mmCIF file of C-alpha atoms in Angstrom:
data_model
loop_
_atom_site.group_PDB
_atom_site.id
_atom_site.type_symbol
_atom_site.label_atom_id
_atom_site.label_comp_id
_atom_site.label_asym_id
_atom_site.label_seq_id
_atom_site.Cartn_x
_atom_site.Cartn_y
_atom_site.Cartn_z
ATOM 1 C CA MET Y 548 114.648 -1.017 92.125
ATOM 2 C CA LYS Y 549 114.908 -0.561 88.648
ATOM 3 C CA LYS Y 550 111.987 -2.753 87.647
ATOM 4 C CA VAL Y 551 110.000 -0.806 90.339
ATOM 5 C CA ILE Y 552 111.028 2.736 88.546
ATOM 6 C CA PHE Y 553 110.263 1.377 85.038
ATOM 7 C CA SER Y 554 106.804 -0.228 86.088
ATOM 8 C CA SER Y 555 105.754 2.831 87.836
ATOM 9 C CA LEU Y 556 106.761 5.023 84.812
ATOM 10 C CA PHE Y 557 104.729 2.789 82.516
ATOM 11 C CA ALA Y 558 101.767 2.750 84.538
ATOM 12 C CA LEU Y 559 102.062 6.606 84.700
ATOM 13 C CA LEU Y 560 102.239 6.932 80.915
ATOM 14 C CA LEU Y 561 99.114 4.362 80.201
ATOM 15 C CA LEU Y 562 97.191 6.622 82.527
ATOM 16 C CA VAL Y 563 98.186 9.777 80.508
ATOM 17 C CA GLY Y 564 97.242 8.113 77.273
ATOM 18 C CA ILE Y 565 93.940 6.524 78.595
ATOM 19 C CA SER Y 566 93.237 10.380 79.861
ATOM 20 C CA ALA Y 567 93.949 12.066 76.433
ATOM 21 C CA SER Y 568 92.019 9.478 74.707
ATOM 22 C CA THR Y 569 89.179 10.134 76.911
ATOM 23 C CA GLN Y 570 89.439 13.550 76.425
ATOM 24 C CA VAL Y 571 89.587 13.297 72.694
ATOM 25 C CA SER Y 572 86.627 10.990 72.561
ATOM 26 C CA ALA Y 573 84.554 13.235 74.607
ATOM 27 C CA GLN Y 574 85.582 16.355 72.370
ATOM 28 C CA ASN Y 575 84.483 14.277 69.245
ATOM 29 C CA LEU Y 576 81.451 13.211 71.001
ATOM 30 C CA ASP Y 577 80.458 16.978 71.782
ATOM 31 C CA ASP Y 578 81.440 17.859 68.281
ATOM 32 C CA ALA Y 579 79.378 15.131 66.891
ATOM 33 C CA THR Y 580 76.303 16.414 69.145
ATOM 34 C CA ILE Y 581 76.479 19.741 68.057
ATOM 35 C CA GLU Y 582 76.500 18.582 64.262
ATOM 36 C CA VAL Y 583 73.299 16.319 64.917
ATOM 37 C CA VAL Y 584 71.716 19.481 66.732
ATOM 38 C CA ASP Y 585 72.789 21.731 63.846
ATOM 39 C CA LEU Y 586 71.271 19.380 61.352
ATOM 40 C CA ASN Y 587 68.113 18.991 63.252
ATOM 41 C CA ILE Y 588 67.616 22.812 63.398
ATOM 42 C CA ASP Y 589 68.208 23.073 59.820
ATOM 43 C CA GLU Y 590 65.677 20.298 59.141
ATOM 44 C CA THR Y 591 63.249 21.878 61.313
ATOM 45 C CA ALA Y 592 63.723 25.293 59.636
ATOM 46 C CA THR Y 593 63.572 23.698 56.041
ATOM 47 C CA LYS Y 594 60.272 22.070 56.978
ATOM 48 C CA GLU Y 595 58.946 25.350 58.809
ATOM 49 C CA GLY Y 596 59.799 27.404 55.430
ATOM 50 C CA ALA Y 597 58.103 24.488 53.408
ATOM 51 C CA ALA Y 598 55.046 24.601 55.750
ATOM 52 C CA THR Y 599 54.874 28.497 55.351
ATOM 53 C CA ILE Y 600 55.157 28.232 51.373
ATOM 54 C CA SER Y 601 52.405 25.487 51.180
ATOM 55 C CA GLY Y 602 50.210 27.444 53.613
ATOM 56 C CA SER Y 603 50.492 30.541 51.344
ATOM 57 C CA VAL Y 604 49.597 28.430 47.974
ATOM 58 C CA ALA Y 605 46.897 26.676 49.961
ATOM 59 C CA SER Y 606 45.546 29.942 51.202
ATOM 60 C CA ARG Y 607 45.694 31.579 47.479
ATOM 61 C CA SER Y 608 44.415 28.830 46.250
ATOM 62 C CA ALA Y 609 41.239 29.080 48.632
ATOM 63 C CA GLU Y 610 40.744 32.655 47.609
ATOM 64 C CA VAL Y 611 40.463 32.125 43.868
ATOM 65 C CA ASP Y 612 38.356 29.360 44.387
ATOM 66 C CA GLN Y 613 36.089 31.627 46.560
ATOM 67 C CA GLU Y 614 36.210 34.574 43.922
ATOM 68 C CA ILE Y 615 35.240 31.935 41.159
ATOM 69 C CA LYS Y 616 32.304 30.522 43.198
ATOM 70 C CA GLU Y 617 31.193 34.228 43.664
ATOM 71 C CA LYS Y 618 31.079 34.596 40.447
ATOM 72 C CA ILE Y 619 29.467 31.477 39.329
ATOM 73 C CA ASP Y 620 26.681 32.246 42.129
ATOM 74 C CA LYS Y 621 26.086 35.532 40.202
ATOM 75 C CA ASP Y 622 26.016 34.099 36.597
ATOM 76 C CA ILE Y 623 22.337 33.464 35.493
ATOM 77 C CA THR Y 624 23.555 31.322 32.490
ATOM 78 C CA GLU Y 625 25.023 28.827 35.326
ATOM 79 C CA ALA Y 626 23.092 25.763 35.754
ATOM 80 C CA LYS Y 627 24.747 25.344 39.369
ATOM 81 C CA GLY Y 628 24.860 28.957 40.646
ATOM 82 C CA GLU Y 629 23.089 30.676 43.232
ATOM 83 C CA GLN Y 630 20.787 32.271 40.994
ATOM 84 C CA THR Y 631 19.664 29.185 39.679
ATOM 85 C CA ASN Y 632 18.894 27.886 43.169
ATOM 86 C CA LYS Y 633 17.236 30.913 44.042
ATOM 87 C CA LEU Y 634 14.763 30.397 41.218
ATOM 88 C CA VAL Y 635 14.037 26.833 42.128
ATOM 89 C CA ALA Y 636 13.513 27.957 45.783
ATOM 90 C CA TYR Y 637 10.929 30.576 44.298
ATOM 91 C CA MET Y 638 8.742 27.993 42.277
ATOM 92 C CA ASP Y 639 8.987 25.661 45.246
ATOM 93 C CA GLN Y 640 7.726 28.387 47.875
ATOM 94 C CA ASN Y 641 4.971 30.069 45.242
ATOM 95 C CA PRO Y 642 3.072 27.161 43.417
ATOM 96 C CA PRO Y 643 0.440 28.105 41.027
ATOM 97 C CA GLY Y 644 -3.301 27.537 41.751
ATOM 98 C CA PRO Y 645 -5.511 25.450 39.782
ATOM 99 C CA ILE Y 646 -4.528 25.373 35.763
ATOM 100 C CA THR Y 647 -6.091 28.112 34.078
ATOM 101 C CA TRP Y 648 -5.602 30.052 31.114
ATOM 102 C CA ASN Y 649 -3.585 32.755 33.212
ATOM 103 C CA ASN Y 650 -0.994 30.442 34.849
ATOM 104 C CA PHE Y 651 -0.777 27.501 32.180
ATOM 105 C CA MET Y 652 2.852 28.661 31.525
ATOM 106 C CA GLN Y 653 3.870 28.579 35.346
ATOM 107 C CA HIS Y 654 2.590 24.968 35.458
ATOM 108 C CA ALA Y 655 4.319 24.349 32.242
ATOM 109 C CA MET Y 656 7.560 25.697 33.831
ATOM 110 C CA ARG Y 657 7.457 23.597 36.899
ATOM 111 C CA GLN Y 658 6.933 20.445 35.154
ATOM 112 C CA ALA Y 659 9.819 20.971 33.062
ATOM 113 C CA VAL Y 660 11.971 21.625 35.796
ATOM 114 C CA SER Y 661 10.877 18.780 37.815
ATOM 115 C CA GLY Y 662 11.720 16.778 34.799
ATOM 116 C CA GLY Y 663 15.359 18.055 34.687
ATOM 117 C CA VAL Y 664 15.055 21.227 32.605
ATOM 118 C CA GLN Y 665 17.288 24.286 34.041
ATOM 119 C CA PRO Y 666 15.063 26.909 35.316
ATOM 120 C CA ASN Y 667 17.914 29.627 34.334
ATOM 121 C CA VAL Y 668 17.345 28.497 30.588
ATOM 122 C CA LEU Y 669 13.517 28.990 30.689
ATOM 123 C CA VAL Y 670 14.090 32.228 32.460
ATOM 124 C CA LEU Y 671 16.665 33.337 29.834
ATOM 125 C CA LEU Y 672 14.436 32.204 27.070
ATOM 126 C CA LEU Y 673 11.763 34.365 28.382
ATOM 127 C CA LEU Y 674 13.705 37.481 28.930
ATOM 128 C CA PHE Y 675 15.624 37.127 25.629
ATOM 129 C CA PRO Y 676 12.390 38.579 23.568
ATOM 130 C CA LEU Y 677 12.253 41.530 26.015
ATOM 131 C CA VAL Y 678 16.016 42.213 25.445
ATOM 132 C CA VAL Y 679 15.452 41.965 21.672
ATOM 133 C CA THR Y 680 12.592 44.575 21.928
ATOM 134 C CA MET Y 681 14.437 47.009 23.598
ATOM 135 C CA ILE Y 682 17.335 47.092 21.219
ATOM 136 C CA ALA Y 683 14.815 47.344 18.321
ATOM 137 C CA ALA Y 684 13.292 50.394 20.187
ATOM 138 C CA SER Y 685 16.940 51.961 20.760
ATOM 139 C CA ARG Y 686 17.269 51.544 16.980
ATOM 140 C CA HIS Y 687 13.702 52.353 15.549
ATOM 141 C CA ILE Y 688 12.810 55.135 17.986
ATOM 142 C CA VAL Y 689 16.035 56.639 19.509
ATOM 143 C CA GLY Y 690 18.433 56.094 16.267
ATOM 144 C CA LEU Y 691 21.170 53.933 17.301
ATOM 145 C CA ARG Y 692 22.608 51.861 14.744
ATOM 146 C CA GLY Y 693 25.171 49.061 16.126
ATOM 147 C CA PHE Y 694 25.586 45.627 14.369
ATOM 148 C CA GLY Y 695 21.712 44.915 13.611
ATOM 149 C CA VAL Y 696 19.508 43.365 16.363
ATOM 150 C CA TYR Y 697 20.688 40.121 16.911
ATOM 151 C CA ILE Y 698 24.394 40.690 17.649
ATOM 152 C CA PRO Y 699 23.663 42.900 20.615
ATOM 153 C CA ALA Y 700 21.208 40.682 21.908
ATOM 154 C CA VAL Y 701 23.131 37.487 21.920
ATOM 155 C CA LEU Y 702 26.312 39.691 23.169
ATOM 156 C CA SER Y 703 24.084 40.636 26.108
ATOM 157 C CA ILE Y 704 23.764 36.963 27.303
ATOM 158 C CA ALA Y 705 27.594 36.383 26.993
ATOM 159 C CA LEU Y 706 28.163 39.686 29.056
ATOM 160 C CA ALA Y 707 25.565 38.356 31.736
ATOM 161 C CA SER Y 708 27.947 35.178 31.917
ATOM 162 C CA THR Y 709 31.271 36.645 31.983
ATOM 163 C CA GLY Y 710 30.262 40.034 33.551
ATOM 164 C CA VAL Y 711 30.473 43.208 32.250
ATOM 165 C CA VAL Y 712 34.485 44.236 32.832
ATOM 166 C CA GLU Y 713 35.469 41.027 32.139
ATOM 167 C CA GLY Y 714 33.531 40.823 28.813
ATOM 168 C CA LEU Y 715 34.784 44.138 27.825
ATOM 169 C CA ILE Y 716 38.492 43.076 28.468
ATOM 170 C CA LEU Y 717 37.851 39.876 26.458
ATOM 171 C CA PHE Y 718 36.394 41.986 23.689
ATOM 172 C CA LEU Y 719 39.292 44.401 23.592
ATOM 173 C CA ALA Y 720 42.142 41.477 23.386
ATOM 174 C CA ILE Y 721 40.031 39.886 20.654
ATOM 175 C CA ALA Y 722 39.671 42.986 18.695
ATOM 176 C CA ALA Y 723 42.995 43.955 19.200
ATOM 177 C CA THR Y 724 44.418 40.344 18.230
ATOM 178 C CA ALA Y 725 41.959 40.769 15.209
ATOM 179 C CA VAL Y 726 43.011 43.963 13.688
ATOM 180 C CA VAL Y 727 46.864 42.991 14.261
ATOM 181 C CA ALA Y 728 45.935 39.627 12.379
ATOM 182 C CA LYS Y 729 44.269 40.964 9.603
ATOM 183 C CA LYS Y 730 47.433 43.442 8.971
ATOM 184 C CA LEU Y 731 49.469 40.393 9.031
ATOM 185 C CA VAL Y 732 47.302 38.191 6.835
ATOM 186 C CA ARG Y 733 46.739 40.695 4.241
ATOM 187 C CA LYS Y 734 50.611 40.509 3.345
ATOM 188 C CA THR Y 735 49.982 36.583 2.500
ATOM 189 C CA HIS Y 736 47.664 37.453 -0.478
ATOM 190 C CA LEU Y 737 45.584 34.514 0.620
ATOM 191 C CA PRO Y 738 41.757 33.983 -0.698
ATOM 192 C CA TYR Y 739 39.118 35.312 1.624
ATOM 193 C CA LEU Y 740 38.426 31.773 3.361
ATOM 194 C CA PRO Y 741 41.736 30.607 4.167
ATOM 195 C CA ARG Y 742 42.572 34.184 5.180
ATOM 196 C CA THR Y 743 39.418 34.394 7.244
ATOM 197 C CA ALA Y 744 40.565 31.010 8.914
ATOM 198 C CA LEU Y 745 44.022 32.082 9.566
ATOM 199 C CA MET Y 746 42.862 35.229 11.140
ATOM 200 C CA LEU Y 747 40.623 33.066 13.547
ATOM 201 C CA TRP Y 748 43.515 31.019 14.196
ATOM 202 C CA THR Y 749 45.579 34.021 15.361
ATOM 203 C CA VAL Y 750 42.552 35.246 17.474
ATOM 204 C CA SER Y 751 42.281 31.814 19.187
ATOM 205 C CA LEU Y 752 45.921 31.859 20.097
ATOM 206 C CA GLY Y 753 45.353 35.371 21.470
ATOM 207 C CA ILE Y 754 42.875 34.225 23.927
ATOM 208 C CA PHE Y 755 44.750 31.039 24.828
ATOM 209 C CA GLY Y 756 47.636 33.336 25.864
ATOM 210 C CA LEU Y 757 45.279 35.846 27.864
ATOM 211 C CA MET Y 758 43.619 32.706 29.685
ATOM 212 C CA VAL Y 759 47.033 31.559 30.478
ATOM 213 C CA LEU Y 760 48.088 34.904 32.193
ATOM 214 C CA ALA Y 761 45.016 35.117 33.771
ATOM 215 C CA PRO Y 762 46.361 33.758 37.046
ATOM 216 C CA TYR Y 763 49.198 35.723 36.859
ATOM 217 C CA ILE Y 764 47.380 39.407 36.338
ATOM 218 C CA ASN Y 765 44.870 38.325 38.843
ATOM 219 C CA LEU Y 766 41.984 38.135 36.108
ATOM 220 C CA VAL Y 767 40.421 35.573 38.465
ATOM 221 C CA THR Y 768 37.068 35.614 37.157
ATOM 222 C CA LEU Y 769 38.362 35.105 33.545
ATOM 223 C CA MET Y 770 39.344 31.312 34.778
ATOM 224 C CA SER Y 771 35.990 30.133 34.932
ATOM 225 C CA VAL Y 772 34.668 31.942 31.520
ATOM 226 C CA SER Y 773 33.231 29.133 29.104
ATOM 227 C CA ILE Y 774 33.879 28.964 25.266
ATOM 228 C CA PHE Y 775 30.171 30.305 24.590
ATOM 229 C CA PRO Y 776 30.835 33.882 25.449
ATOM 230 C CA ILE Y 777 34.297 33.819 23.995
ATOM 231 C CA LEU Y 778 33.064 32.516 20.570
ATOM 232 C CA ILE Y 779 30.190 35.425 20.714
ATOM 233 C CA LEU Y 780 33.106 38.063 21.312
ATOM 234 C CA VAL Y 781 34.949 36.541 18.394
ATOM 235 C CA LEU Y 782 31.859 37.027 16.277
ATOM 236 C CA LEU Y 783 31.412 40.828 17.483
ATOM 237 C CA ALA Y 784 34.956 41.339 16.256
ATOM 238 C CA GLU Y 785 34.719 39.838 13.054
ATOM 239 C CA ASN Y 786 31.775 42.305 12.406
ATOM 240 C CA PHE Y 787 33.943 44.964 13.552
ATOM 241 C CA LEU Y 788 36.684 44.112 10.998
ATOM 242 C CA ASP Y 789 33.851 43.772 8.340
ATOM 243 C CA ALA Y 790 32.578 47.379 8.945
ATOM 244 C CA GLN Y 791 36.193 48.439 8.907
ATOM 245 C CA ALA Y 792 36.581 47.192 5.312
ATOM 246 C CA ARG Y 793 33.158 48.704 4.264
ATOM 247 C CA THR Y 794 33.240 52.168 5.790
ATOM 248 C CA LYS Y 795 35.694 54.424 7.797
ATOM 249 C CA GLN Y 796 37.387 53.227 10.849
ATOM 250 C CA SER Y 797 35.723 56.033 13.115
ATOM 251 C CA GLU Y 798 32.345 54.848 11.474
ATOM 252 C CA ALA Y 799 33.190 51.085 12.405
ATOM 253 C CA LEU Y 800 34.423 51.984 16.011
ATOM 254 C CA MET Y 801 31.195 54.224 16.507
ATOM 255 C CA LEU Y 802 29.172 51.078 15.389
ATOM 256 C CA THR Y 803 31.178 48.848 17.855
ATOM 257 C CA LEU Y 804 30.485 51.283 20.774
ATOM 258 C CA GLU Y 805 26.762 51.519 20.001
ATOM 259 C CA THR Y 806 26.779 47.738 19.939
ATOM 260 C CA LEU Y 807 28.666 47.531 23.167
ATOM 261 C CA GLY Y 808 26.540 49.816 24.782
ATOM 262 C CA LEU Y 809 23.399 48.241 23.854
ATOM 263 C CA ALA Y 810 24.736 45.012 25.084
ATOM 264 C CA VAL Y 811 25.837 46.102 28.355
ATOM 265 C CA ILE Y 812 22.275 47.795 29.298
ATOM 266 C CA ALA Y 813 20.639 44.534 28.098
ATOM 267 C CA SER Y 814 23.051 42.400 30.197
ATOM 268 C CA PHE Y 815 22.011 44.506 33.059
ATOM 269 C CA PHE Y 816 18.380 43.644 32.478
ATOM 270 C CA LEU Y 817 19.206 39.869 32.315
ATOM 271 C CA ARG Y 818 21.010 39.686 35.615
ATOM 272 C CA TRP Y 819 18.318 42.038 37.293
ATOM 273 C CA GLU Y 820 16.698 39.366 39.959
ATOM 274 C CA PRO Y 821 13.392 41.143 40.386
ATOM 275 C CA LEU Y 822 12.913 40.744 36.436
ATOM 276 C CA GLN Y 823 13.913 37.114 36.834
ATOM 277 C CA ILE Y 824 11.451 36.370 39.452
ATOM 278 C CA PHE Y 825 8.801 38.404 37.379
ATOM 279 C CA ALA Y 826 9.421 36.021 34.523
ATOM 280 C CA VAL Y 827 9.128 32.747 36.738
ATOM 281 C CA SER Y 828 5.973 34.282 38.556
ATOM 282 C CA GLU Y 829 4.226 35.960 35.427
ATOM 283 C CA PRO Y 830 5.500 34.409 32.189
ATOM 284 C CA GLU Y 831 1.875 34.903 30.587
ATOM 285 C CA LEU Y 832 2.026 38.463 31.201
ATOM 286 C CA LEU Y 833 5.362 39.076 30.279
ATOM 287 C CA ILE Y 834 4.980 37.445 26.812
ATOM 288 C CA ILE Y 835 1.954 39.689 26.254
ATOM 289 C CA VAL Y 836 3.636 42.774 27.318
ATOM 290 C CA VAL Y 837 6.634 41.954 25.021
ATOM 291 C CA ALA Y 838 4.196 41.294 22.080
ATOM 292 C CA PHE Y 839 2.213 44.592 22.576
ATOM 293 C CA LEU Y 840 5.324 46.574 23.068
ATOM 294 C CA ASN Y 841 6.553 45.393 19.647
ATOM 295 C CA ALA Y 842 3.505 46.512 17.793
ATOM 296 C CA LEU Y 843 3.712 49.671 19.536
ATOM 297 C CA ILE Y 844 7.203 50.468 18.420
ATOM 298 C CA GLY Y 845 6.106 49.385 15.062
ATOM 299 C CA LYS Y 846 3.403 51.984 14.699
ATOM 300 C CA PHE Y 847 5.948 54.612 15.362
ATOM 301 C CA VAL Y 848 6.813 56.716 12.113
ATOM 302 C CA GLY Y 849 8.106 59.743 13.129
ATOM 303 C CA LEU Y 850 11.563 61.330 13.323
ATOM 304 C CA ARG Y 851 13.898 59.357 15.503
ATOM 305 C CA LEU Y 852 15.491 60.975 18.580
ATOM 306 C CA SER Y 853 18.730 61.376 17.261
ATOM 307 C CA GLU Y 854 17.373 62.874 14.201
ATOM 308 C CA ARG Y 855 15.526 65.288 16.023
ATOM 309 C CA LEU Y 856 18.810 66.164 17.795
ATOM 310 C CA ARG Y 857 20.805 66.509 14.642
ATOM 311 C CA PHE Y 858 18.018 68.648 12.753
ATOM 312 C CA ARG Y 859 16.637 70.736 15.918
ATOM 313 C CA SER Y 860 17.760 74.062 14.326
ATOM 314 C CA ILE Y 861 15.798 73.285 11.106
ATOM 315 C CA ILE Y 862 12.817 71.775 12.877
ATOM 316 C CA GLU Y 863 12.501 75.086 15.362
ATOM 317 C CA GLU Y 864 12.416 77.053 12.244
#
């Protein structure tokens, strides 16, 4: 009888132990399942967050690329821009007739382009004398001064490449850096040539800093600026410093503003599409008109417009 009772108790304890073990295992399994689910949720959320950030970066990069492409398309100095493609398309759609004295340049331009010469370079070479003539007239007839004829003319091509706003921002940055560098370098008491080289070193670092900051201050169009217009703007800044050394600061500032004004106006002419098409369609007429205008300007011997305004009271008397 005792054996039966002990056997029954042992069997009961065994069943209770198995049941408890089963419950603990089930609980552990549920906890493990919950942890796996939580890990999966966290991993999914991390992937979604990374995908969102990646998508945002890709979207911003696409916007920047689009803005740079639009800037290049408007740039007459770019060989792969839309403006150059328009010039090539116009040449293809409007072939000249049989070669004569009044279309030999049209034939020469098309032969050069078919041989690999960029049409925008030819157009700029034809329009550059027109720009110089306009600047010469503004000095000889109107009375504006500026830094000669060459500096505003070359600067106009730089502004046509960078864009007026971006070019002016670059110039202001270069001029400000040059002024600060001049004051710092003056304290070194170096000879002229090493002092000038050290100033250009400072200006180069200033431009480098501006280009590095361009993506962060949303100056997207500065990212595609080539070295050529930057060097021209550095040249203008050097002229500004030389004028400061020779004359009053107000006089140097006025000369710089007049130079920039002439260059801005000339850059609009260079970027004006109808004028570019005219240079392609009638290059012979363009060079004749420019030569005639220069001869006409040279015949002017009266008072300049600025002098008439300045001495108006005396003239009226």
